[in-house]
Amino acid sequence: MVVARRDLALRKIRPNGGPEDFDRWQQRKSSLTRESILDAAVDSLVESGYAGLSTNDVARRAGVSRGAMHHHFPNRIALVRGMIEHVFYSRMRYFLDDFVARLKVIDNADAELQPHVIAVELHWHSVQSREFEAYLRLAVAARNDPELAEAFDPAAKLYDEVWLEEMDHAFPQWRNAPELMRLASDFTQAVQLGLLINGSTIGEDRVRMIQNELIGIVMRLAEAAKR
Amino acid sequence: MVVARRDLALRKIRPNGGPEDFDRWQQRKSSLTRESILDAAVDSLVESGYAGLSTNDVARRAGVSRGAMHHHFPNRIALVRGMIEHVFYSRMRYFLDDFVARLKVIDNADAELQPHVIAVELHWHSVQSREFEAYLRLAVAARNDPELAEAFDPAAKLYDEVWLEEMDHAFPQWRNAPELMRLASDFTQAVQLGLLINGSTIGEDRVRMIQNELIGIVMRLAEAAKR
DNA sequence: ACAAAAACCGACAAGGTTGCCGGTTAACGG
DNA sequence: CCGTTAACCGGCAACCTTGTCGGTTTTTGT
C-alpha cells in the first residue's frame, strides 16, 4: 500500500513519533500540546521571521501558558530545535499527501508519459505551501546563525536523503541513471525555490515561461536516462 | 567608455546621488554619515535578519550617536526605506564592477564564444556577495511584511528593468530575440538563487553539476536566439 | 562677526522579551 | 486510596528596543 510507504518515510524524519503513538493519556496530552506549540511556532516564524519569533507570541498563539511552554521547551533554542524537526516533517507530509492524492486520480494512459510533468507541478505546489515558507525562513536564517545552523543542517541533509529515496521509489524509470534523477530533482528544487522568491518581481508570465523551460529540461533528462 | 555606462545604470537605481555629488561640506558630510549608517544597517541586516535588525545596533556599528541616527532617519521604517535603495544600488554596483574588470582581461578570441559562460559565472559570483545576501534577507522578509513590501517591490522592479537594459546592451547578439534573453536571464537568476540556499545541503559536487547544466541551457538558448 | 540652520548628542519613558521559579492541578502506580 | 511524578500556571527581575526631546556643536549665508 502506498500509504504505508508514506508513513515509513515520515517516520524517518520524525523518529520519536507524534501524539498518535502514545496510549497513556498523560503522554498523549503532552505530545498534543507539544504539537500545538510547534504549530504556533511555525505560524509565528512565517509571520515574523526567525529573529522576530518570540516565545511569548508562540505561547499566546498556542493558547498555552508561558509556564507550560517552559515545561516543554526550557528556552528559545530548545523550541527552535523542536520546530526544525516539525517543519521538515510537515513539509514531507504535505508533499506526500499531495502525491498520493494525485496518484488516485491519475489516468493510467498518461502514467507513462506525464509523470515528470506532474512531479514538477506537484513540487511547485508544495513550494508555495506554508510548510515550505517555514523551511525557507529557517534556511535563510541559518546562513549566519551558527546555533541555528547546527540544528538545521543535519535535519536538512536527512530530509534530502529521504527525499531522494522516495524519488527513487516513485520513479523506477530512472533507476539505471540515479545521478540524472538527482540532477533533475536538484534542478527543479533550485529553480522553483528561486522562482518563489523572484516571482512577485518578474510577474506571472515570466514565471510560466521558466516553468515550461524547466519541464522541458526534466523531460530531456528523462530521455537521456532511458539510454 | 564602459565606465560611463556603468554610472548611467547606477544613477537610475539611486537618482538622488551619493556623497560625491555634493560640493558644500555640510551636505557632503551629511551624505557621508548617511552612507555609513546604511552600510552598518546592511551589516546588521545580514547578521541578524530583518526582524532582528535594531536601530540601536546600527548606530553602534556606524559609530554614530542615536541622536544623529534619528536626525537622518526619524524611525525604523525610514531607515529600512533608505536601506532598500542602498542595497539595490550596491548590488548593481558590485556586479557591474566585476563585469568591467572582467572585460579588460577578456581574450578577444573567446569573446564570441564564451560570453554566456562568463556571464553565468559572474552572476554566480555576485550571488555570493554580501550585497546579494542583504537583498535575499529583504526579499524573504518582504513576503509577509506589507510595510516592507510596499518599499521593496517597486525597488525590485526598477532593478529588474535596469538589469534587463544592461543585459540588452552588453549582449547585442541576443537583440533579435529579447524574450529568449530574458528567459535565460530569469532562469539563471532563479537557479542560482535556489542554489545559494540549497547549496550547503546538497554539497559542492551537486552544485557544480547544476551549474554545468545551467550553462548548457543558456548556450542552447543563445543558439536558438541566432535563428 | 553673528544669527540661523543643520548636524549631532545623550538620556528618559513605555513597552516587549527572555529566563527563572514557587505553587497548583491532574494523572499514574502500587 | 495515597504518595509520587508529570503537566501546567502566572508573576518577577534583568535586559533590550523604540520613539522622543531638550540641549550642544559645527557650518552657512550675510
mmCIF file with all atom_site columns, N, CA and C (backbone and C1' of nucleotides) in Angstrom, chain D residues 4-24:
data_model
loop_
_atom_site.group_PDB
_atom_site.id
_atom_site.type_symbol
_atom_site.label_atom_id
_atom_site.label_alt_id
_atom_site.label_comp_id
_atom_site.label_asym_id
_atom_site.label_entity_id
_atom_site.label_seq_id
_atom_site.pdbx_PDB_ins_code
_atom_site.Cartn_x
_atom_site.Cartn_y
_atom_site.Cartn_z
_atom_site.occupancy
_atom_site.B_iso_or_equiv
_atom_site.pdbx_formal_charge
_atom_site.auth_seq_id
_atom_site.auth_comp_id
_atom_site.auth_asym_id
_atom_site.auth_atom_id
_atom_site.pdbx_PDB_model_num
ATOM 1   P P     . DT D 1 4  ? 6.248  10.148 48.670 1.00 0.00 ? 4  DT D P     1
ATOM 2   O "O5'" . DT D 1 4  ? 6.315  10.086 47.076 1.00 0.00 ? 4  DT D "O5'" 1
ATOM 3   C "C5'" . DT D 1 4  ? 6.295  8.804  46.419 1.00 0.00 ? 4  DT D "C5'" 1
ATOM 4   C "C4'" . DT D 1 4  ? 6.230  8.990  44.905 1.00 0.00 ? 4  DT D "C4'" 1
ATOM 5   C "C3'" . DT D 1 4  ? 7.138  10.110 44.365 1.00 0.00 ? 4  DT D "C3'" 1
ATOM 6   O "O3'" . DT D 1 4  ? 7.828  9.625  43.230 1.00 0.00 ? 4  DT D "O3'" 1
ATOM 7   C "C1'" . DT D 1 4  ? 4.917  10.415 43.600 1.00 0.00 ? 4  DT D "C1'" 1
ATOM 8   P P     . DT D 1 5  ? 9.089  10.464 42.666 1.00 0.00 ? 5  DT D P     1
ATOM 9   O "O5'" . DT D 1 5  ? 8.657  10.805 41.181 1.00 0.00 ? 5  DT D "O5'" 1
ATOM 10  C "C5'" . DT D 1 5  ? 7.933  9.830  40.406 1.00 0.00 ? 5  DT D "C5'" 1
ATOM 11  C "C4'" . DT D 1 5  ? 7.037  10.523 39.411 1.00 0.00 ? 5  DT D "C4'" 1
ATOM 12  C "C3'" . DT D 1 5  ? 7.717  11.675 38.644 1.00 0.00 ? 5  DT D "C3'" 1
ATOM 13  O "O3'" . DT D 1 5  ? 7.654  11.383 37.260 1.00 0.00 ? 5  DT D "O3'" 1
ATOM 14  C "C1'" . DT D 1 5  ? 5.552  12.282 39.362 1.00 0.00 ? 5  DT D "C1'" 1
ATOM 15  P P     . DA D 1 6  ? 8.554  12.295 36.249 1.00 0.00 ? 6  DA D P     1
ATOM 16  O "O5'" . DA D 1 6  ? 7.449  12.942 35.309 1.00 0.00 ? 6  DA D "O5'" 1
ATOM 17  C "C5'" . DA D 1 6  ? 6.433  12.128 34.749 1.00 0.00 ? 6  DA D "C5'" 1
ATOM 18  C "C4'" . DA D 1 6  ? 5.241  12.991 34.398 1.00 0.00 ? 6  DA D "C4'" 1
ATOM 19  C "C3'" . DA D 1 6  ? 5.580  14.180 33.489 1.00 0.00 ? 6  DA D "C3'" 1
ATOM 20  O "O3'" . DA D 1 6  ? 4.671  14.157 32.400 1.00 0.00 ? 6  DA D "O3'" 1
ATOM 21  C "C1'" . DA D 1 6  ? 4.319  14.899 35.361 1.00 0.00 ? 6  DA D "C1'" 1
ATOM 22  P P     . DA D 1 7  ? 4.823  15.212 31.206 1.00 0.00 ? 7  DA D P     1
ATOM 23  O "O5'" . DA D 1 7  ? 3.701  16.297 31.560 1.00 0.00 ? 7  DA D "O5'" 1
ATOM 24  C "C5'" . DA D 1 7  ? 2.340  15.903 31.503 1.00 0.00 ? 7  DA D "C5'" 1
ATOM 25  C "C4'" . DA D 1 7  ? 1.472  17.094 31.866 1.00 0.00 ? 7  DA D "C4'" 1
ATOM 26  C "C3'" . DA D 1 7  ? 1.737  18.348 31.035 1.00 0.00 ? 7  DA D "C3'" 1
ATOM 27  O "O3'" . DA D 1 7  ? 0.507  18.822 30.520 1.00 0.00 ? 7  DA D "O3'" 1
ATOM 28  C "C1'" . DA D 1 7  ? 1.797  18.858 33.351 1.00 0.00 ? 7  DA D "C1'" 1
ATOM 29  P P     . DC D 1 8  ? 0.474  20.068 29.518 1.00 0.00 ? 8  DC D P     1
ATOM 30  O "O5'" . DC D 1 8  ? 0.218  21.300 30.506 1.00 0.00 ? 8  DC D "O5'" 1
ATOM 31  C "C5'" . DC D 1 8  ? -0.902 21.251 31.378 1.00 0.00 ? 8  DC D "C5'" 1
ATOM 32  C "C4'" . DC D 1 8  ? -0.808 22.364 32.397 1.00 0.00 ? 8  DC D "C4'" 1
ATOM 33  C "C3'" . DC D 1 8  ? -0.591 23.775 31.832 1.00 0.00 ? 8  DC D "C3'" 1
ATOM 34  O "O3'" . DC D 1 8  ? -1.747 24.545 32.119 1.00 0.00 ? 8  DC D "O3'" 1
ATOM 35  C "C1'" . DC D 1 8  ? 0.674  23.401 33.803 1.00 0.00 ? 8  DC D "C1'" 1
ATOM 36  P P     . DC D 1 9  ? -1.980 25.907 31.407 1.00 0.00 ? 9  DC D P     1
ATOM 37  O "O5'" . DC D 1 9  ? -1.660 26.939 32.567 1.00 0.00 ? 9  DC D "O5'" 1
ATOM 38  C "C5'" . DC D 1 9  ? -2.440 26.884 33.767 1.00 0.00 ? 9  DC D "C5'" 1
ATOM 39  C "C4'" . DC D 1 9  ? -1.819 27.745 34.826 1.00 0.00 ? 9  DC D "C4'" 1
ATOM 40  C "C3'" . DC D 1 9  ? -1.524 29.190 34.417 1.00 0.00 ? 9  DC D "C3'" 1
ATOM 41  O "O3'" . DC D 1 9  ? -2.490 30.045 35.012 1.00 0.00 ? 9  DC D "O3'" 1
ATOM 42  C "C1'" . DC D 1 9  ? 0.222  28.235 35.760 1.00 0.00 ? 9  DC D "C1'" 1
ATOM 43  P P     . DG D 1 10 ? -2.853 31.394 34.311 1.00 0.00 ? 10 DG D P     1
ATOM 44  O "O5'" . DG D 1 10 ? -1.962 32.451 35.116 1.00 0.00 ? 10 DG D "O5'" 1
ATOM 45  C "C5'" . DG D 1 10 ? -2.028 32.470 36.525 1.00 0.00 ? 10 DG D "C5'" 1
ATOM 46  C "C4'" . DG D 1 10 ? -0.845 33.207 37.096 1.00 0.00 ? 10 DG D "C4'" 1
ATOM 47  C "C3'" . DG D 1 10 ? -0.556 34.580 36.464 1.00 0.00 ? 10 DG D "C3'" 1
ATOM 48  O "O3'" . DG D 1 10 ? -0.186 35.472 37.502 1.00 0.00 ? 10 DG D "O3'" 1
ATOM 49  C "C1'" . DG D 1 10 ? 1.370  33.256 36.376 1.00 0.00 ? 10 DG D "C1'" 1
ATOM 50  P P     . DG D 1 11 ? -0.411 37.043 37.279 1.00 0.00 ? 11 DG D P     1
ATOM 51  O "O5'" . DG D 1 11 ? 0.790  37.620 38.161 1.00 0.00 ? 11 DG D "O5'" 1
ATOM 52  C "C5'" . DG D 1 11 ? 1.117  36.977 39.386 1.00 0.00 ? 11 DG D "C5'" 1
ATOM 53  C "C4'" . DG D 1 11 ? 2.620  37.016 39.616 1.00 0.00 ? 11 DG D "C4'" 1
ATOM 54  C "C3'" . DG D 1 11 ? 3.267  38.374 39.312 1.00 0.00 ? 11 DG D "C3'" 1
ATOM 55  O "O3'" . DG D 1 11 ? 4.119  38.727 40.385 1.00 0.00 ? 11 DG D "O3'" 1
ATOM 56  C "C1'" . DG D 1 11 ? 4.432  36.650 38.211 1.00 0.00 ? 11 DG D "C1'" 1
ATOM 57  P P     . DC D 1 12 ? 4.621  40.239 40.541 1.00 0.00 ? 12 DC D P     1
ATOM 58  O "O5'" . DC D 1 12 ? 6.203  40.097 40.575 1.00 0.00 ? 12 DC D "O5'" 1
ATOM 59  C "C5'" . DC D 1 12 ? 6.794  38.987 41.254 1.00 0.00 ? 12 DC D "C5'" 1
ATOM 60  C "C4'" . DC D 1 12 ? 8.273  38.911 40.915 1.00 0.00 ? 12 DC D "C4'" 1
ATOM 61  C "C3'" . DC D 1 12 ? 8.906  40.273 40.593 1.00 0.00 ? 12 DC D "C3'" 1
ATOM 62  O "O3'" . DC D 1 12 ? 10.124 40.438 41.304 1.00 0.00 ? 12 DC D "O3'" 1
ATOM 63  C "C1'" . DC D 1 12 ? 9.284  38.738 38.811 1.00 0.00 ? 12 DC D "C1'" 1
ATOM 64  P P     . DA D 1 13 ? 10.786 41.876 41.344 1.00 0.00 ? 13 DA D P     1
ATOM 65  O "O5'" . DA D 1 13 ? 12.142 41.601 40.565 1.00 0.00 ? 13 DA D "O5'" 1
ATOM 66  C "C5'" . DA D 1 13 ? 12.926 40.452 40.892 1.00 0.00 ? 13 DA D "C5'" 1
ATOM 67  C "C4'" . DA D 1 13 ? 14.028 40.262 39.858 1.00 0.00 ? 13 DA D "C4'" 1
ATOM 68  C "C3'" . DA D 1 13 ? 14.793 41.548 39.514 1.00 0.00 ? 13 DA D "C3'" 1
ATOM 69  O "O3'" . DA D 1 13 ? 16.164 41.217 39.343 1.00 0.00 ? 13 DA D "O3'" 1
ATOM 70  C "C1'" . DA D 1 13 ? 13.815 40.669 37.555 1.00 0.00 ? 13 DA D "C1'" 1
ATOM 71  P P     . DA D 1 14 ? 17.238 42.383 39.225 1.00 0.00 ? 14 DA D P     1
ATOM 72  O "O5'" . DA D 1 14 ? 17.758 42.218 37.724 1.00 0.00 ? 14 DA D "O5'" 1
ATOM 73  C "C5'" . DA D 1 14 ? 18.208 40.946 37.284 1.00 0.00 ? 14 DA D "C5'" 1
ATOM 74  C "C4'" . DA D 1 14 ? 18.418 40.984 35.779 1.00 0.00 ? 14 DA D "C4'" 1
ATOM 75  C "C3'" . DA D 1 14 ? 19.106 42.264 35.272 1.00 0.00 ? 14 DA D "C3'" 1
ATOM 76  O "O3'" . DA D 1 14 ? 20.201 41.913 34.448 1.00 0.00 ? 14 DA D "O3'" 1
ATOM 77  C "C1'" . DA D 1 14 ? 17.105 41.880 34.071 1.00 0.00 ? 14 DA D "C1'" 1
ATOM 78  P P     . DC D 1 15 ? 21.097 43.063 33.784 1.00 0.00 ? 15 DC D P     1
ATOM 79  O "O5'" . DC D 1 15 ? 20.532 43.112 32.301 1.00 0.00 ? 15 DC D "O5'" 1
ATOM 80  C "C5'" . DC D 1 15 ? 20.283 41.892 31.595 1.00 0.00 ? 15 DC D "C5'" 1
ATOM 81  C "C4'" . DC D 1 15 ? 19.502 42.186 30.331 1.00 0.00 ? 15 DC D "C4'" 1
ATOM 82  C "C3'" . DC D 1 15 ? 20.023 43.404 29.560 1.00 0.00 ? 15 DC D "C3'" 1
ATOM 83  O "O3'" . DC D 1 15 ? 20.514 42.972 28.308 1.00 0.00 ? 15 DC D "O3'" 1
ATOM 84  C "C1'" . DC D 1 15 ? 17.646 43.364 29.655 1.00 0.00 ? 15 DC D "C1'" 1
ATOM 85  P P     . DC D 1 16 ? 21.368 43.990 27.390 1.00 0.00 ? 16 DC D P     1
ATOM 86  O "O5'" . DC D 1 16 ? 20.357 44.263 26.195 1.00 0.00 ? 16 DC D "O5'" 1
ATOM 87  C "C5'" . DC D 1 16 ? 19.628 43.175 25.634 1.00 0.00 ? 16 DC D "C5'" 1
ATOM 88  C "C4'" . DC D 1 16 ? 18.470 43.710 24.815 1.00 0.00 ? 16 DC D "C4'" 1
ATOM 89  C "C3'" . DC D 1 16 ? 18.844 44.898 23.919 1.00 0.00 ? 16 DC D "C3'" 1
ATOM 90  O "O3'" . DC D 1 16 ? 18.486 44.569 22.587 1.00 0.00 ? 16 DC D "O3'" 1
ATOM 91  C "C1'" . DC D 1 16 ? 16.855 45.341 25.141 1.00 0.00 ? 16 DC D "C1'" 1
ATOM 92  P P     . DT D 1 17 ? 18.880 45.548 21.366 1.00 0.00 ? 17 DT D P     1
ATOM 93  O "O5'" . DT D 1 17 ? 17.493 46.237 21.027 1.00 0.00 ? 17 DT D "O5'" 1
ATOM 94  C "C5'" . DT D 1 17 ? 16.314 45.453 20.909 1.00 0.00 ? 17 DT D "C5'" 1
ATOM 95  C "C4'" . DT D 1 17 ? 15.141 46.365 20.595 1.00 0.00 ? 17 DT D "C4'" 1
ATOM 96  C "C3'" . DT D 1 17 ? 15.527 47.586 19.761 1.00 0.00 ? 17 DT D "C3'" 1
ATOM 97  O "O3'" . DT D 1 17 ? 14.709 47.666 18.597 1.00 0.00 ? 17 DT D "O3'" 1
ATOM 98  C "C1'" . DT D 1 17 ? 14.344 48.253 21.715 1.00 0.00 ? 17 DT D "C1'" 1
ATOM 99  P P     . DT D 1 18 ? 14.966 48.861 17.550 1.00 0.00 ? 18 DT D P     1
ATOM 100 O "O5'" . DT D 1 18 ? 13.735 49.839 17.737 1.00 0.00 ? 18 DT D "O5'" 1
ATOM 101 C "C5'" . DT D 1 18 ? 12.427 49.336 17.916 1.00 0.00 ? 18 DT D "C5'" 1
ATOM 102 C "C4'" . DT D 1 18 ? 11.512 50.450 18.399 1.00 0.00 ? 18 DT D "C4'" 1
ATOM 103 C "C3'" . DT D 1 18 ? 11.707 51.759 17.644 1.00 0.00 ? 18 DT D "C3'" 1
ATOM 104 O "O3'" . DT D 1 18 ? 10.493 52.148 17.016 1.00 0.00 ? 18 DT D "O3'" 1
ATOM 105 C "C1'" . DT D 1 18 ? 11.785 52.107 20.014 1.00 0.00 ? 18 DT D "C1'" 1
ATOM 106 P P     . DG D 1 19 ? 10.472 53.323 15.935 1.00 0.00 ? 19 DG D P     1
ATOM 107 O "O5'" . DG D 1 19 ? 10.031 54.592 16.806 1.00 0.00 ? 19 DG D "O5'" 1
ATOM 108 C "C5'" . DG D 1 19 ? 8.913  54.473 17.655 1.00 0.00 ? 19 DG D "C5'" 1
ATOM 109 C "C4'" . DG D 1 19 ? 8.851  55.656 18.607 1.00 0.00 ? 19 DG D "C4'" 1
ATOM 110 C "C3'" . DG D 1 19 ? 9.097  57.021 17.947 1.00 0.00 ? 19 DG D "C3'" 1
ATOM 111 O "O3'" . DG D 1 19 ? 8.064  57.897 18.352 1.00 0.00 ? 19 DG D "O3'" 1
ATOM 112 C "C1'" . DG D 1 19 ? 10.486 56.758 19.847 1.00 0.00 ? 19 DG D "C1'" 1
ATOM 113 P P     . DT D 1 20 ? 7.948  59.366 17.732 1.00 0.00 ? 20 DT D P     1
ATOM 114 O "O5'" . DT D 1 20 ? 8.419  60.319 18.921 1.00 0.00 ? 20 DT D "O5'" 1
ATOM 115 C "C5'" . DT D 1 20 ? 8.055  60.005 20.255 1.00 0.00 ? 20 DT D "C5'" 1
ATOM 116 C "C4'" . DT D 1 20 ? 8.791  60.927 21.229 1.00 0.00 ? 20 DT D "C4'" 1
ATOM 117 C "C3'" . DT D 1 20 ? 9.101  62.319 20.666 1.00 0.00 ? 20 DT D "C3'" 1
ATOM 118 O "O3'" . DT D 1 20 ? 8.538  63.302 21.530 1.00 0.00 ? 20 DT D "O3'" 1
ATOM 119 C "C1'" . DT D 1 20 ? 11.022 61.363 21.676 1.00 0.00 ? 20 DT D "C1'" 1
ATOM 120 P P     . DC D 1 21 ? 8.450  64.825 21.064 1.00 0.00 ? 21 DC D P     1
ATOM 121 O "O5'" . DC D 1 21 ? 9.327  65.576 22.163 1.00 0.00 ? 21 DC D "O5'" 1
ATOM 122 C "C5'" . DC D 1 21 ? 9.610  64.938 23.409 1.00 0.00 ? 21 DC D "C5'" 1
ATOM 123 C "C4'" . DC D 1 21 ? 10.861 65.530 24.004 1.00 0.00 ? 21 DC D "C4'" 1
ATOM 124 C "C3'" . DC D 1 21 ? 11.203 66.942 23.493 1.00 0.00 ? 21 DC D "C3'" 1
ATOM 125 O "O3'" . DC D 1 21 ? 11.571 67.768 24.571 1.00 0.00 ? 21 DC D "O3'" 1
ATOM 126 C "C1'" . DC D 1 21 ? 13.066 65.523 23.242 1.00 0.00 ? 21 DC D "C1'" 1
ATOM 127 P P     . DG D 1 22 ? 11.235 69.319 24.496 1.00 0.00 ? 22 DG D P     1
ATOM 128 O "O5'" . DG D 1 22 ? 12.503 69.971 25.212 1.00 0.00 ? 22 DG D "O5'" 1
ATOM 129 C "C5'" . DG D 1 22 ? 12.812 69.610 26.561 1.00 0.00 ? 22 DG D "C5'" 1
ATOM 130 C "C4'" . DG D 1 22 ? 14.309 69.671 26.774 1.00 0.00 ? 22 DG D "C4'" 1
ATOM 131 C "C3'" . DG D 1 22 ? 14.932 71.043 26.446 1.00 0.00 ? 22 DG D "C3'" 1
ATOM 132 O "O3'" . DG D 1 22 ? 15.856 71.401 27.473 1.00 0.00 ? 22 DG D "O3'" 1
ATOM 133 C "C1'" . DG D 1 22 ? 15.982 69.340 25.177 1.00 0.00 ? 22 DG D "C1'" 1
ATOM 134 P P     . DG D 1 23 ? 16.626 72.780 27.440 1.00 0.00 ? 23 DG D P     1
ATOM 135 O "O5'" . DG D 1 23 ? 18.054 72.366 26.881 1.00 0.00 ? 23 DG D "O5'" 1
ATOM 136 C "C5'" . DG D 1 23 ? 18.834 71.414 27.596 1.00 0.00 ? 23 DG D "C5'" 1
ATOM 137 C "C4'" . DG D 1 23 ? 20.051 71.037 26.784 1.00 0.00 ? 23 DG D "C4'" 1
ATOM 138 C "C3'" . DG D 1 23 ? 20.924 72.225 26.333 1.00 0.00 ? 23 DG D "C3'" 1
ATOM 139 O "O3'" . DG D 1 23 ? 22.274 71.958 26.652 1.00 0.00 ? 23 DG D "O3'" 1
ATOM 140 C "C1'" . DG D 1 23 ? 20.456 70.811 24.516 1.00 0.00 ? 23 DG D "C1'" 1
ATOM 141 P P     . DT D 1 24 ? 23.360 73.173 26.606 1.00 0.00 ? 24 DT D P     1
ATOM 142 O "O5'" . DT D 1 24 ? 24.400 72.652 25.517 1.00 0.00 ? 24 DT D "O5'" 1
ATOM 143 C "C5'" . DT D 1 24 ? 24.949 71.327 25.636 1.00 0.00 ? 24 DT D "C5'" 1
ATOM 144 C "C4'" . DT D 1 24 ? 25.683 70.979 24.362 1.00 0.00 ? 24 DT D "C4'" 1
ATOM 145 C "C3'" . DT D 1 24 ? 26.647 72.070 23.861 1.00 0.00 ? 24 DT D "C3'" 1
ATOM 146 O "O3'" . DT D 1 24 ? 27.919 71.486 23.621 1.00 0.00 ? 24 DT D "O3'" 1
ATOM 147 C "C1'" . DT D 1 24 ? 25.241 71.345 22.105 1.00 0.00 ? 24 DT D "C1'" 1
#
